[in-house]
PDB file of C-alpha atoms and ligand atoms in Angstrom:
ATOM      1  CA  MET A   1     -52.188 106.379 -82.802  1.00 64.00           C
ATOM      2  CA  ALA A   2     -51.653 103.158 -84.778  1.00 72.00           C
ATOM      3  CA  ALA A   3     -48.223 101.535 -84.870  1.00 83.00           C
ATOM      4  CA  PRO A   4     -46.321 102.116 -88.158  1.00 87.00           C
ATOM      5  CA  MET A   5     -46.917  99.355 -90.710  1.00 88.00           C
ATOM      6  CA  THR A   6     -44.158  96.831 -91.355  1.00 93.00           C
ATOM      7  CA  PHE A   7     -42.921  96.242 -94.895  1.00 93.00           C
ATOM      8  CA  ARG A   8     -44.926  93.020 -95.148  1.00 92.00           C
ATOM      9  CA  GLU A   9     -48.069  94.763 -93.853  1.00 93.00           C
ATOM     10  CA  LYS A  10     -47.686  97.454 -96.524  1.00 94.00           C
ATOM     11  CA  LEU A  11     -47.029  94.770 -99.134  1.00 94.00           C
ATOM     12  CA  ASN A  12     -50.295  93.063 -98.174  1.00 95.00           C
ATOM     13  CA  GLY A  13     -52.222  96.308 -97.746  1.00 94.00           C
ATOM     14  CA  PRO A  14     -51.720  99.511 -99.755  1.00 94.00           C
ATOM     15  CA  TRP A  15     -49.021  97.981-102.016  1.00 95.00           C
ATOM     16  CA  HIS A  16     -50.722  94.616-102.664  1.00 96.00           C
ATOM     17  CA  GLU A  17     -52.370  95.556-105.951  1.00 95.00           C
ATOM     18  CA  ARG A  18     -49.234  97.093-107.528  1.00 96.00           C
ATOM     19  CA  ALA A  19     -46.952  94.355-106.182  1.00 96.00           C
ATOM     20  CA  LEU A  20     -49.222  91.605-107.533  1.00 95.00           C
ATOM     21  CA  GLN A  21     -49.378  93.296-110.937  1.00 95.00           C
ATOM     22  CA  ALA A  22     -45.565  93.528-111.124  1.00 95.00           C
ATOM     23  CA  PHE A  23     -45.211  89.924-109.931  1.00 94.00           C
ATOM     24  CA  LEU A  24     -47.685  88.730-112.576  1.00 93.00           C
ATOM     25  CA  VAL A  25     -45.847  90.502-115.403  1.00 93.00           C
ATOM     26  CA  ILE A  26     -42.613  88.720-114.414  1.00 91.00           C
ATOM     27  CA  ILE A  27     -44.356  85.342-114.057  1.00 89.00           C
ATOM     28  CA  ILE A  28     -46.137  85.582-117.414  1.00 88.00           C
ATOM     29  CA  ALA A  29     -42.907  86.646-119.181  1.00 86.00           C
ATOM     30  CA  HIS A  30     -41.042  83.697-117.653  1.00 85.00           C
ATOM     31  CA  TRP A  31     -43.852  81.283-118.449  1.00 83.00           C
ATOM     32  CA  ALA A  32     -43.986  82.574-122.056  1.00 84.00           C
ATOM     33  CA  GLU A  33     -40.299  81.701-122.349  1.00 83.00           C
ATOM     34  CA  HIS A  34     -41.046  78.102-121.340  1.00 83.00           C
ATOM     35  CA  VAL A  35     -43.882  77.967-123.886  1.00 85.00           C
ATOM     36  CA  ALA A  36     -41.610  79.473-126.583  1.00 87.00           C
ATOM     37  CA  GLN A  37     -39.007  76.819-125.780  1.00 85.00           C
ATOM     38  CA  ALA A  38     -41.584  74.035-126.151  1.00 86.00           C
ATOM     39  CA  TYR A  39     -42.657  75.586-129.473  1.00 89.00           C
ATOM     40  CA  GLN A  40     -39.055  75.590-130.725  1.00 89.00           C
ATOM     41  CA  VAL A  41     -38.693  71.896-129.879  1.00 88.00           C
ATOM     42  CA  TYR A  42     -42.107  70.543-130.893  1.00 88.00           C
ATOM     43  CA  VAL A  43     -43.079  72.794-133.808  1.00 91.00           C
ATOM     44  CA  LEU A  44     -39.725  73.956-135.178  1.00 90.00           C
ATOM     45  CA  GLY A  45     -37.981  70.670-134.386  1.00 88.00           C
ATOM     46  CA  TRP A  46     -34.928  72.220-132.676  1.00 87.00           C
ATOM     47  CA  ALA A  47     -32.737  70.147-130.356  1.00 84.00           C
ATOM     48  CA  PRO A  48     -33.729  70.808-126.694  1.00 77.00           C
ATOM     49  CA  HIS A  49     -30.213  72.029-125.875  1.00 77.00           C
ATOM     50  CA  GLN A  50     -30.480  74.697-128.604  1.00 79.00           C
ATOM     51  CA  ALA A  51     -34.019  75.787-127.727  1.00 77.00           C
ATOM     52  CA  GLY A  52     -33.619  78.749-125.389  1.00 78.00           C
ATOM     53  CA  GLY A  53     -36.961  80.481-125.720  1.00 78.00           C
ATOM     54  CA  VAL A  54     -36.835  84.103-126.924  1.00 76.00           C
ATOM     55  CA  LEU A  55     -34.259  85.719-124.611  1.00 77.00           C
ATOM     56  CA  GLY A  56     -32.147  82.569-124.693  1.00 74.00           C
ATOM     57  CA  GLN A  57     -31.509  83.044-128.423  1.00 75.00           C
ATOM     58  CA  ALA A  58     -29.722  86.322-127.698  1.00 74.00           C
ATOM     59  CA  PHE A  59     -28.316  85.311-124.318  1.00 74.00           C
ATOM     60  CA  PRO A  60     -27.720  81.530-124.229  1.00 75.00           C
ATOM     61  CA  TRP A  61     -26.046  81.784-120.798  1.00 73.00           C
ATOM     62  CA  LEU A  62     -29.441  82.795-119.357  1.00 69.00           C
ATOM     63  CA  VAL A  63     -30.852  79.355-120.099  1.00 71.00           C
ATOM     64  CA  HIS A  64     -27.707  77.414-119.280  1.00 71.00           C
ATOM     65  CA  SER A  65     -27.017  79.119-115.947  1.00 76.00           C
ATOM     66  CA  GLU A  66     -28.290  76.872-113.167  1.00 76.00           C
ATOM     67  CA  VAL A  67     -27.924  79.646-110.589  1.00 81.00           C
ATOM     68  CA  LEU A  68     -30.346  81.872-112.531  1.00 82.00           C
ATOM     69  CA  HIS A  69     -32.944  79.091-112.674  1.00 83.00           C
ATOM     70  CA  TYR A  70     -32.496  78.520-108.952  1.00 85.00           C
ATOM     71  CA  GLY A  71     -32.630  82.276-108.260  1.00 85.00           C
ATOM     72  CA  TYR A  72     -35.870  82.618-110.193  1.00 87.00           C
ATOM     73  CA  ALA A  73     -37.468  79.687-108.333  1.00 88.00           C
ATOM     74  CA  LEU A  74     -36.398  81.284-105.040  1.00 91.00           C
ATOM     75  CA  VAL A  75     -37.798  84.707-105.999  1.00 92.00           C
ATOM     76  CA  MET A  76     -41.091  83.046-106.980  1.00 92.00           C
ATOM     77  CA  LEU A  77     -41.272  81.202-103.676  1.00 94.00           C
ATOM     78  CA  ALA A  78     -40.431  84.351-101.685  1.00 95.00           C
ATOM     79  CA  GLY A  79     -42.937  86.431-103.660  1.00 95.00           C
ATOM     80  CA  ILE A  80     -45.819  83.986-103.199  1.00 96.00           C
ATOM     81  CA  TRP A  81     -45.009  83.701 -99.483  1.00 97.00           C
ATOM     82  CA  ALA A  82     -44.575  87.462 -98.966  1.00 96.00           C
ATOM     83  CA  MET A  83     -47.967  88.287-100.511  1.00 96.00           C
ATOM     84  CA  LEU A  84     -49.926  85.469 -98.858  1.00 97.00           C
ATOM     85  CA  PRO A  85     -51.389  87.483 -95.911  1.00 96.00           C
ATOM     86  CA  GLY A  86     -53.251  89.753 -98.347  1.00 96.00           C
ATOM     87  CA  PHE A  87     -55.294  86.769 -99.550  1.00 97.00           C
ATOM     88  CA  VAL A  88     -58.370  85.819 -97.514  1.00 96.00           C
ATOM     89  CA  GLY A  89     -61.012  83.073 -97.783  1.00 96.00           C
ATOM     90  CA  ARG A  90     -61.030  80.989-100.977  1.00 97.00           C
ATOM     91  CA  SER A  91     -58.255  83.040-102.570  1.00 97.00           C
ATOM     92  CA  ARG A  92     -55.961  82.178 -99.641  1.00 97.00           C
ATOM     93  CA  THR A  93     -56.591  78.442-100.086  1.00 97.00           C
ATOM     94  CA  TRP A  94     -55.579  78.579-103.761  1.00 98.00           C
ATOM     95  CA  TRP A  95     -52.592  80.849-103.092  1.00 97.00           C
ATOM     96  CA  LEU A  96     -51.424  78.349-100.445  1.00 97.00           C
ATOM     97  CA  VAL A  97     -51.687  75.515-102.998  1.00 97.00           C
ATOM     98  CA  ALA A  98     -49.428  77.548-105.321  1.00 96.00           C
ATOM     99  CA  LEU A  99     -47.020  78.126-102.410  1.00 97.00           C
ATOM    100  CA  VAL A 100     -46.770  74.391-101.608  1.00 96.00           C
ATOM    101  CA  ILE A 101     -46.203  73.423-105.275  1.00 95.00           C
ATOM    102  CA  GLN A 102     -43.642  76.202-105.741  1.00 94.00           C
ATOM    103  CA  PHE A 103     -41.878  75.028-102.574  1.00 94.00           C
ATOM    104  CA  TRP A 104     -41.398  71.602-104.171  1.00 92.00           C
ATOM    105  CA  HIS A 105     -40.407  73.153-107.533  1.00 91.00           C
ATOM    106  CA  HIS A 106     -37.807  75.194-105.637  1.00 90.00           C
ATOM    107  CA  ILE A 107     -36.439  72.026-103.928  1.00 89.00           C
ATOM    108  CA  GLU A 108     -35.987  70.496-107.377  1.00 87.00           C
ATOM    109  CA  HIS A 109     -34.014  73.575-108.489  1.00 86.00           C
ATOM    110  CA  ALA A 110     -31.970  73.495-105.277  1.00 85.00           C
ATOM    111  CA  LEU A 111     -31.049  69.917-106.154  1.00 85.00           C
ATOM    112  CA  LEU A 112     -29.992  71.013-109.658  1.00 81.00           C
ATOM    113  CA  GLN A 113     -28.038  73.914-108.158  1.00 83.00           C
ATOM    114  CA  ALA A 114     -26.263  71.549-105.735  1.00 83.00           C
ATOM    115  CA  GLN A 115     -25.112  69.433-108.693  1.00 80.00           C
ATOM    116  CA  ALA A 116     -23.817  72.536-110.463  1.00 81.00           C
ATOM    117  CA  ILE A 117     -21.852  73.488-107.317  1.00 84.00           C
ATOM    118  CA  ALA A 118     -20.629  69.924-106.731  1.00 83.00           C
ATOM    119  CA  GLY A 119     -19.430  69.906-110.330  1.00 81.00           C
ATOM    120  CA  HIS A 120     -20.985  66.544-111.196  1.00 80.00           C
ATOM    121  CA  PRO A 121     -24.546  65.301-111.779  1.00 82.00           C
ATOM    122  CA  PHE A 122     -26.276  62.988-109.283  1.00 81.00           C
ATOM    123  CA  PHE A 123     -28.217  59.763-109.962  1.00 79.00           C
ATOM    124  CA  GLY A 124     -25.540  58.561-112.423  1.00 80.00           C
ATOM    125  CA  ARG A 125     -26.912  60.902-115.077  1.00 80.00           C
ATOM    126  CA  PRO A 126     -24.796  62.811-117.621  1.00 78.00           C
ATOM    127  CA  VAL A 127     -26.498  66.188-116.817  1.00 76.00           C
ATOM    128  CA  PRO A 128     -27.850  67.789-113.600  1.00 76.00           C
ATOM    129  CA  THR A 129     -31.047  65.909-112.791  1.00 81.00           C
ATOM    130  CA  SER A 130     -33.904  66.615-110.360  1.00 81.00           C
ATOM    131  CA  ILE A 131     -36.117  63.951-108.778  1.00 80.00           C
ATOM    132  CA  LEU A 132     -39.132  64.052-111.112  1.00 82.00           C
ATOM    133  CA  GLN A 133     -36.682  64.373-114.014  1.00 80.00           C
ATOM    134  CA  LEU A 134     -35.900  60.692-113.416  1.00 77.00           C
ATOM    135  CA  TRP A 135     -39.269  60.084-115.141  1.00 78.00           C
ATOM    136  CA  LEU A 136     -39.830  63.212-117.261  1.00 77.00           C
ATOM    137  CA  PRO A 137     -37.482  65.194-119.565  1.00 79.00           C
ATOM    138  CA  ARG A 138     -36.437  68.577-118.197  1.00 76.00           C
ATOM    139  CA  LEU A 139     -38.250  70.717-120.786  1.00 79.00           C
ATOM    140  CA  GLU A 140     -41.610  69.005-120.237  1.00 80.00           C
ATOM    141  CA  LEU A 141     -41.131  68.791-116.476  1.00 81.00           C
ATOM    142  CA  HIS A 142     -40.523  72.508-115.993  1.00 83.00           C
ATOM    143  CA  LEU A 143     -43.282  73.452-118.416  1.00 84.00           C
ATOM    144  CA  PHE A 144     -45.454  71.273-116.175  1.00 86.00           C
ATOM    145  CA  TYR A 145     -44.123  72.821-112.942  1.00 88.00           C
ATOM    146  CA  ASN A 146     -44.673  76.377-114.168  1.00 88.00           C
ATOM    147  CA  THR A 147     -48.186  75.458-115.288  1.00 89.00           C
ATOM    148  CA  VAL A 148     -49.236  73.771-112.036  1.00 91.00           C
ATOM    149  CA  VAL A 149     -47.983  76.761-110.026  1.00 93.00           C
ATOM    150  CA  PHE A 150     -49.600  79.249-112.389  1.00 93.00           C
ATOM    151  CA  ILE A 151     -53.100  77.672-112.355  1.00 95.00           C
ATOM    152  CA  PRO A 152     -53.758  77.885-108.568  1.00 96.00           C
ATOM    153  CA  MET A 153     -52.263  81.398-108.592  1.00 96.00           C
ATOM    154  CA  MET A 154     -54.762  82.403-111.297  1.00 95.00           C
ATOM    155  CA  VAL A 155     -57.692  80.828-109.403  1.00 97.00           C
ATOM    156  CA  GLY A 156     -56.554  82.524-106.172  1.00 97.00           C
ATOM    157  CA  MET A 157     -56.199  85.800-108.050  1.00 96.00           C
ATOM    158  CA  TYR A 158     -59.721  85.417-109.442  1.00 96.00           C
ATOM    159  CA  TYR A 159     -61.237  85.010-105.956  1.00 96.00           C
ATOM    160  CA  HIS A 160     -59.019  87.862-104.744  1.00 97.00           C
ATOM    161  CA  LEU A 161     -60.330  90.218-107.447  1.00 96.00           C
ATOM    162  CA  PHE A 162     -63.934  89.032-107.019  1.00 96.00           C
ATOM    163  CA  PRO A 163     -64.319  88.287-103.297  1.00 96.00           C
ATOM    164  CA  SER A 164     -67.560  87.454-101.514  1.00 94.00           C
ATOM    165  CA  ALA A 165     -68.800  90.119 -99.093  1.00 94.00           C
ATOM    166  CA  PRO A 166     -67.361  88.336 -95.997  1.00 94.00           C
ATOM    167  CA  GLU A 167     -64.028  87.860 -97.804  1.00 95.00           C
ATOM    168  CA  ALA A 168     -63.971  91.500 -98.903  1.00 94.00           C
ATOM    169  CA  SER A 169     -64.535  92.632 -95.327  1.00 93.00           C
ATOM    170  CA  GLY A 170     -61.289  90.880 -94.307  1.00 93.00           C
ATOM    171  CA  MET A 171     -59.183  92.440 -97.076  1.00 94.00           C
ATOM    172  CA  ARG A 172     -56.787  95.328 -96.398  1.00 92.00           C
ATOM    173  CA  CYS A 173     -55.799  95.945-100.030  1.00 95.00           C
ATOM    174  CA  SER A 174     -57.318  97.632-103.069  1.00 93.00           C
ATOM    175  CA  CYS A 175     -57.276  94.568-105.347  1.00 95.00           C
ATOM    176  CA  ALA A 176     -61.032  93.794-105.392  1.00 94.00           C
ATOM    177  CA  TRP A 177     -62.795  95.036-108.524  1.00 90.00           C
ATOM    178  CA  HIS A 178     -65.951  95.845-106.604  1.00 74.00           C
ATOM    179  CA  SER A 179     -66.128  97.352-103.151  1.00 56.00           C
ATOM    180  CA  ALA A 180     -67.817  95.462-100.364  1.00 51.00           C
ATOM    181  CA  PRO A 181     -71.425  96.556 -99.743  1.00 52.00           C
ATOM    182  CA  THR A 182     -71.448  99.248 -97.140  1.00 51.00           C
ATOM    183  CA  THR A 183     -73.051  98.241 -93.899  1.00 51.00           C
ATOM    184  CA  ALA A 184     -73.488 101.814 -92.657  1.00 45.00           C
TER     185      ALA A 184
HETATM  186 ZN1   ZN B   1     -54.736  92.328-102.758  1.00 59.91          ZN
END
């Protein structure tokens, strides 16, 4: 009799498809907020501090709470890491790229969070500032970060949904849109 599956084995096996779908809904909603914020600034001409995306208009504290930004970055990092074993072949390579970029994005948020806890910004700036923010404004930088994490995730997802036959034979989940050719 086989040993009972661990949580992470289930997550990368029978639960992979559902978990990825739920993860994607959250990611797209969050990303849409960043796009909405850019729209408010560039098209509507709002001041960046006032531009809170869609939810931020009703709940400004959502956008101005550093701990929520940090928490989201951490959840993203944990989610990408937790679902990595389910990806094989080319999809794994792209998912790993997303993991590495999100790791750095998360470090940037940790740095912002540290400034919020310390009660004063670093680098002699008037507001909490991350490393790449020394060269790019925060709105553009995080639109960029969310985009460069999203793209390799989408490519990885594509190869995960449409695997080659050898890749499909290594998969333990139900994500592939076609089943591997039977060898029987
Ligand atoms: Zn899968």
